[in-house]
Short mmCIF file of C-alpha atoms and ligand atoms in Angstrom, two decimals:
data_model
loop_
_atom_site.label_atom_id
_atom_site.label_comp_id
_atom_site.label_asym_id
_atom_site.label_seq_id
_atom_site.Cartn_x
_atom_site.Cartn_y
_atom_site.Cartn_z
CA MET A 25 -13.94 15.28 -20.04
CA SER A 26 -14.56 15.47 -16.52
CA GLY A 27 -15.90 13.08 -13.31
CA PHE A 28 -14.06 10.50 -11.64
CA ILE A 29 -11.36 7.70 -12.87
CA ASP A 30 -9.02 4.90 -11.23
CA LEU A 31 -5.37 4.69 -12.33
CA HIS A 32 -4.70 1.34 -10.76
CA THR A 33 -6.34 -1.66 -11.45
CA HIS A 34 -5.13 -5.65 -12.43
CA THR A 35 -7.45 -7.68 -14.71
CA THR A 36 -7.04 -11.86 -15.27
CA ALA A 37 -3.84 -11.04 -17.47
CA SER A 38 -1.96 -10.99 -13.73
CA ASP A 39 -3.72 -11.00 -10.52
CA GLY A 40 -7.41 -9.69 -10.82
CA SER A 41 -9.98 -11.74 -11.08
CA MET A 42 -12.40 -9.36 -14.14
CA THR A 43 -11.02 -9.75 -17.03
CA PRO A 44 -9.76 -6.83 -19.26
CA GLU A 45 -13.66 -7.12 -21.07
CA GLU A 46 -15.34 -7.26 -17.29
CA LEU A 47 -13.12 -4.68 -15.26
CA VAL A 48 -13.74 -1.75 -17.99
CA ARG A 49 -17.72 -2.38 -18.33
CA HIS A 50 -17.89 -2.65 -14.38
CA ALA A 51 -15.83 0.51 -14.11
CA LYS A 52 -17.87 2.19 -16.66
CA ASN A 53 -21.43 1.04 -14.89
CA ARG A 54 -19.74 2.20 -11.85
CA GLY A 55 -20.08 5.52 -13.22
CA LEU A 56 -16.34 6.54 -14.03
CA SER A 57 -15.09 8.59 -17.36
CA ALA A 58 -10.71 6.27 -17.27
CA VAL A 59 -9.33 3.49 -16.17
CA ALA A 60 -6.17 2.29 -16.51
CA ILE A 61 -5.02 -0.63 -16.51
CA THR A 62 -1.79 -2.09 -14.60
CA ASP A 63 -1.00 -5.43 -14.48
CA HIS A 64 1.27 -6.82 -12.89
CA ASP A 65 4.67 -7.61 -15.32
CA THR A 66 2.63 -8.21 -18.53
CA VAL A 67 0.20 -5.26 -21.07
CA GLY A 68 -1.43 -8.72 -21.68
CA GLY A 69 -4.75 -7.12 -20.97
CA ILE A 70 -4.58 -4.32 -22.88
CA ALA A 71 -5.86 -4.27 -26.29
CA ALA A 72 -8.81 -5.89 -25.20
CA GLY A 73 -9.40 -3.81 -22.49
CA LEU A 74 -8.66 -0.21 -25.17
CA ALA A 75 -11.47 -2.47 -27.66
CA GLU A 76 -13.90 -2.57 -24.89
CA GLY A 77 -12.67 0.88 -24.20
CA GLU A 78 -13.71 2.15 -27.45
CA ALA A 79 -17.60 -0.16 -27.15
CA ALA A 80 -18.41 0.90 -23.71
CA GLY A 81 -17.88 5.14 -24.20
CA ILE A 82 -15.30 4.95 -21.01
CA GLU A 83 -11.61 5.79 -21.81
CA VAL A 84 -9.53 3.45 -21.08
CA ILE A 85 -5.27 4.01 -20.44
CA ALA A 86 -2.36 1.56 -21.19
CA GLY A 87 -0.09 1.22 -17.83
CA VAL A 88 1.75 -2.35 -15.65
CA GLU A 89 3.16 -2.64 -12.85
CA ILE A 90 6.47 -3.71 -11.60
CA SER A 91 8.23 -4.45 -8.99
CA VAL A 92 11.77 -3.19 -8.48
CA ALA A 93 14.55 -4.41 -5.99
CA PHE A 94 13.97 -2.40 -2.53
CA LYS A 95 12.92 -3.22 1.68
CA PRO A 96 10.30 -3.97 2.36
CA GLU A 97 8.93 -3.09 -1.50
CA MET A 98 8.21 -0.69 -4.06
CA HIS A 99 6.44 -1.02 -7.25
CA MET A 100 6.94 1.94 -10.26
CA LEU A 101 3.84 2.14 -12.32
CA GLY A 102 4.68 3.14 -16.08
CA TYR A 103 1.90 4.95 -18.08
CA PHE A 104 1.61 4.72 -22.24
CA SER A 105 -0.03 6.21 -24.84
CA GLN A 106 -1.60 3.19 -26.97
CA ALA A 107 1.05 3.75 -29.74
CA ALA A 108 4.16 2.84 -27.44
CA TYR A 109 2.64 0.49 -23.96
CA THR A 110 3.97 -1.97 -26.98
CA ASN A 111 7.62 -1.32 -26.08
CA ILE A 112 7.99 -2.74 -23.27
CA LYS A 113 7.36 -5.71 -23.80
CA ASP A 114 10.49 -7.94 -24.25
CA THR A 115 11.31 -6.26 -20.92
CA LEU A 116 8.60 -7.71 -18.58
CA ASP A 117 9.17 -11.11 -20.74
CA THR A 118 12.11 -10.70 -18.65
CA LEU A 119 9.95 -9.48 -15.31
CA ARG A 120 8.33 -13.47 -16.22
CA LYS A 121 11.32 -15.91 -15.95
CA ASN A 122 12.02 -14.26 -12.55
CA ARG A 123 8.72 -14.62 -11.55
CA GLU A 124 8.07 -18.21 -12.45
CA GLU A 125 11.98 -19.72 -11.29
CA ARG A 126 9.77 -18.24 -8.20
CA ASN A 127 6.52 -20.06 -7.90
CA PRO A 128 7.66 -23.57 -7.43
CA LYS A 129 10.36 -22.03 -4.39
CA ILE A 130 6.68 -21.10 -2.10
CA ILE A 131 5.19 -23.96 -3.04
CA LYS A 132 7.77 -26.73 -2.44
CA LYS A 133 8.04 -24.73 1.21
CA LEU A 134 4.16 -25.02 1.13
CA ASN A 135 4.31 -28.19 0.95
CA GLY A 136 7.49 -28.83 3.67
CA LEU A 137 4.70 -27.34 6.20
CA GLY A 138 2.26 -29.42 5.48
CA PHE A 139 0.40 -28.48 2.66
CA ASP A 140 -1.39 -30.18 -0.14
CA ILE A 141 -0.87 -27.80 -3.27
CA SER A 142 0.97 -27.95 -6.25
CA LEU A 143 2.06 -25.66 -9.05
CA GLU A 144 -0.13 -26.90 -11.45
CA GLU A 145 -3.37 -26.42 -8.95
CA VAL A 146 -2.03 -22.68 -9.18
CA LYS A 147 -1.29 -22.33 -12.52
CA LYS A 148 -5.49 -22.93 -12.82
CA GLU A 149 -6.39 -20.39 -11.13
CA ALA A 150 -3.99 -18.02 -13.42
CA LEU A 151 -5.88 -17.24 -16.61
CA GLY A 152 -2.88 -14.56 -18.05
CA ASP A 153 0.27 -14.69 -18.13
CA VAL A 154 1.46 -14.31 -14.52
CA VAL A 155 0.94 -16.40 -11.71
CA GLY A 156 1.08 -14.62 -8.46
CA ARG A 157 0.83 -14.87 -4.98
CA PRO A 158 -2.98 -14.22 -4.92
CA HIS A 159 -3.34 -17.44 -6.78
CA ILE A 160 -1.31 -19.09 -4.53
CA ALA A 161 -3.59 -17.77 -1.78
CA LYS A 162 -6.80 -19.39 -3.64
CA VAL A 163 -5.80 -22.18 -4.02
CA MET A 164 -4.66 -23.12 -0.12
CA VAL A 165 -8.13 -20.59 0.61
CA GLY A 166 -9.86 -23.38 -1.63
CA LYS A 167 -8.81 -26.36 0.34
CA GLY A 168 -9.29 -25.13 3.85
CA TYR A 169 -6.28 -24.55 4.85
CA ALA A 170 -7.01 -20.53 5.35
CA ASP A 171 -10.62 -18.41 5.94
CA SER A 172 -9.26 -15.62 3.42
CA LEU A 173 -6.79 -15.23 0.84
CA GLU A 174 -5.63 -12.09 3.87
CA GLU A 175 -4.85 -15.23 6.59
CA VAL A 176 -2.87 -16.41 3.63
CA PHE A 177 -0.67 -14.15 3.08
CA ASP A 178 -0.43 -12.71 6.59
CA LYS A 179 0.68 -16.32 7.89
CA TYR A 180 3.12 -18.09 5.34
CA LEU A 181 3.81 -15.31 2.01
CA ALA A 182 4.39 -11.96 2.50
CA SER A 183 7.49 -10.07 3.15
CA GLY A 184 9.06 -12.32 6.38
CA ARG A 185 6.69 -14.84 6.58
CA PRO A 186 7.68 -18.28 6.33
CA ALA A 187 6.98 -19.35 2.44
CA TYR A 188 8.58 -15.81 0.92
CA PHE A 189 10.55 -15.52 -1.75
CA LYS A 190 11.95 -12.49 -3.35
CA LYS A 191 12.19 -12.23 -6.46
CA ASP A 192 14.70 -11.63 -9.16
CA LYS A 193 14.50 -7.44 -10.03
CA LEU A 194 15.02 -4.57 -11.37
CA THR A 195 17.23 -1.48 -9.28
CA PRO A 196 13.89 0.97 -8.60
CA ARG A 197 16.39 3.67 -11.69
CA GLU A 198 16.11 0.28 -13.84
CA GLY A 199 12.58 0.05 -13.44
CA ILE A 200 12.55 4.39 -14.69
CA GLU A 201 14.33 3.97 -17.09
CA GLU A 202 12.94 0.74 -18.90
CA ILE A 203 9.87 2.53 -18.69
CA LEU A 204 11.16 6.20 -20.05
CA LYS A 205 12.96 4.10 -23.04
CA ALA A 206 9.65 2.08 -24.20
CA GLY A 207 7.89 5.78 -24.12
CA GLY A 208 6.21 5.30 -20.79
CA VAL A 209 6.10 7.84 -17.29
CA PRO A 210 7.10 6.23 -14.70
CA VAL A 211 5.49 6.54 -11.74
CA LEU A 212 5.61 5.87 -8.23
CA ALA A 213 2.67 3.87 -7.01
CA HIS A 214 2.15 3.39 -2.78
CA PRO A 215 4.91 5.01 -2.05
CA ILE A 216 2.93 3.62 2.03
CA PHE A 217 4.30 0.45 1.38
CA LEU A 218 8.40 1.96 1.13
CA GLY A 219 8.03 1.26 5.11
CA LEU A 220 9.70 5.56 4.96
CA ASP A 221 8.88 8.14 7.57
CA SER A 222 8.30 11.82 5.82
CA VAL A 223 12.39 12.86 5.37
CA GLY A 224 13.28 9.22 4.70
CA LEU A 225 10.65 9.30 1.81
CA ASP A 226 11.86 13.41 0.71
CA HIS A 227 15.73 11.68 0.20
CA LEU A 228 13.70 8.67 -1.62
CA LEU A 229 12.13 11.44 -3.93
CA TYR A 230 16.05 13.65 -4.77
CA GLU A 231 17.03 10.30 -5.55
CA LEU A 232 13.97 8.74 -8.05
CA LYS A 233 13.11 12.31 -9.71
CA ASP A 234 17.45 12.51 -10.26
CA ALA A 235 16.76 8.59 -12.28
CA GLY A 236 13.38 10.16 -13.90
CA LEU A 237 10.59 9.60 -11.87
CA LYS A 238 7.35 11.64 -12.98
CA GLY A 239 4.72 11.05 -10.49
CA MET A 240 3.99 9.65 -7.45
CA GLU A 241 0.02 7.56 -6.30
CA VAL A 242 -1.02 10.08 -3.97
CA HIS A 243 -4.13 8.57 -3.48
CA TYR A 244 -3.77 4.82 -2.81
CA VAL A 245 -6.73 2.77 -1.11
CA GLU A 246 -5.07 2.05 1.70
CA ASN A 247 -3.54 5.67 3.03
CA THR A 248 -4.88 7.44 5.89
CA GLU A 249 -5.96 11.10 5.57
CA GLU A 250 -2.39 12.12 7.07
CA ASP A 251 -1.00 9.97 4.71
CA THR A 252 -2.64 11.22 1.26
CA ARG A 253 -1.85 14.81 3.64
CA LEU A 254 1.58 14.07 3.80
CA LEU A 255 2.27 12.41 -0.56
CA LEU A 256 -0.19 15.51 -1.56
CA GLU A 257 2.90 17.71 -0.25
CA LEU A 258 5.92 15.66 -0.94
CA ALA A 259 4.77 15.23 -4.94
CA GLN A 260 3.67 19.63 -5.35
CA GLY A 261 8.04 19.74 -3.57
CA HIS A 262 9.51 17.57 -5.78
CA GLU A 263 7.21 18.91 -8.74
CA LEU A 264 6.32 15.04 -9.51
CA LEU A 265 2.72 14.90 -11.43
CA ILE A 266 -0.15 13.33 -8.90
CA THR A 267 -1.86 10.36 -9.52
CA GLY A 268 -4.31 7.81 -8.22
CA GLY A 269 -5.94 4.74 -8.08
CA SER A 270 -7.70 1.55 -6.07
CA ASP A 271 -5.82 -1.21 -7.08
CA PHE A 272 -8.38 -2.99 -7.35
CA HIS A 273 -8.07 -6.79 -7.89
CA GLY A 274 -11.46 -8.25 -7.82
CA GLY A 275 -12.27 -11.77 -5.80
CA PHE A 276 -7.87 -11.95 -5.84
CA LYS A 277 -7.99 -8.34 -3.06
CA GLU A 278 -10.85 -8.82 -0.81
CA ASN A 279 -12.78 -5.02 -0.26
CA ILE A 280 -11.96 -3.33 -2.63
CA GLU A 281 -14.23 -0.76 -5.48
CA ILE A 282 -12.96 0.91 -8.65
CA GLY A 283 -12.68 3.93 -7.96
CA ALA A 284 -14.10 3.99 -3.92
CA GLY A 285 -11.68 1.37 -3.05
CA ARG A 286 -13.20 0.98 0.70
CA GLY A 287 -15.11 4.29 0.13
CA ASN A 288 -12.65 6.80 0.21
CA LEU A 289 -11.18 7.31 -2.48
CA LYS A 290 -12.74 10.48 -5.23
CA ILE A 291 -9.53 10.92 -7.70
CA PRO A 292 -11.15 13.82 -10.42
CA TYR A 293 -10.13 13.76 -14.29
CA VAL A 294 -7.75 16.57 -14.32
CA LEU A 295 -5.41 14.08 -12.61
CA LEU A 296 -4.90 12.58 -16.00
CA GLU A 297 -5.11 16.07 -18.12
CA GLU A 298 -1.58 15.88 -16.74
CA LEU A 299 -0.93 12.59 -16.92
CA LYS A 300 -1.75 12.49 -20.47
CA ARG A 301 0.06 15.87 -21.32
CA LEU A 302 3.76 14.00 -20.03
CA MET A 303 2.43 10.63 -22.83
CA ARG A 304 2.33 12.68 -25.16
CA GLN A 305 5.84 14.66 -24.61
CA ALA A 306 7.61 11.07 -23.90
P1 AMP B 18 3.41 -11.00 -6.11
O1 AMP B 18 3.25 -10.71 -7.99
O2 AMP B 18 3.03 -12.44 -6.95
O3 AMP B 18 4.68 -10.54 -5.72
O4 AMP B 18 1.81 -10.89 -5.08
C1 AMP B 18 2.12 -9.43 -5.22
C2 AMP B 18 0.36 -8.97 -5.20
O5 AMP B 18 -0.59 -10.11 -4.00
C3 AMP B 18 -0.30 -8.09 -4.60
O6 AMP B 18 -0.27 -7.56 -5.20
C4 AMP B 18 -1.31 -7.76 -4.11
O7 AMP B 18 -2.46 -8.31 -5.30
C5 AMP B 18 -0.96 -9.37 -2.97
N1 AMP B 18 -0.56 -9.35 -2.28
C6 AMP B 18 0.93 -8.75 -1.17
N2 AMP B 18 0.35 -8.62 -0.34
C7 AMP B 18 -1.06 -8.41 0.35
C8 AMP B 18 -1.12 -8.66 1.43
N3 AMP B 18 -0.66 -8.92 2.63
N4 AMP B 18 -2.48 -9.45 1.22
C9 AMP B 18 -3.17 -9.82 0.71
N5 AMP B 18 -2.69 -9.40 -0.78
C10 AMP B 18 -1.43 -9.23 -1.10
ZN1 ZN B 19 -1.40 -7.71 -7.49
FE1 FE B 20 1.86 -2.74 -5.55
FE1 FE B 21 -1.90 -3.02 -7.41
#
């Protein structure tokens, strides 16, 4: 196989705007050879995505993205063989329960700030079993309280803003262990959001590698060229698998295209060869 791939995407199973079938067909139409579905806290879109991949003639990889406890934030991607991905379901069920406790708190805070918004309205925006902040942002924009999803995050929902609440999360080590236990390959997502300089990240990678981390998302839509160069060096130094993705959310994240990101991404298929080798060993 050759060509280009995307190893980080979201569907309606979490906070993307395309169904798994639509997303897989979209990836095919954009000329990609493979796409991984990595919804937040659910593998609910995987079966449909795999089936559509068979039908459309594009390779689909089962994945998930979980948020782990770290300031300001750390996300862990897990990649699974078709035989293994259902093993992580119980862990994800627990994580989704924690989310269910957070959303009403956010809504209540927004109400306190004077916005007329209800949990029912937000749930209507979510088509799968995960309700998240992008759904809340969409309702806020729909009601004319802001012009863009980005504005809602910047003013209210992002970490440090007035309607932010943190979720009860696994520690990074626990996140890695749960993915490994389920027979998956743990990969550190978008390291630029960790808020660390290269020395800090280097130290962190020793710890995460010790916990069982297998890879790092070196190619990412929001990276500068300098970021990518540094991450590549660190991945090589720590003997971590290199992955990459656009974090495509369709209409729930503005101006990001599958595979291409903001026009800055080209992720070669050879990276997937190595990931699949690790998936077979997992
Ligand atoms: P949640 O899972 O509810 O914590 O929401 C996380 C999701 O919110 C991310 O995957 C993004 O889709 C979105 N998000 C987080 N921060 C921002 C931001 N600053 N601007 C736009 N979307 C964001
Ligand atoms: Zn998301
Ligand atoms: Fe993420
Ligand atoms: Fe993501």
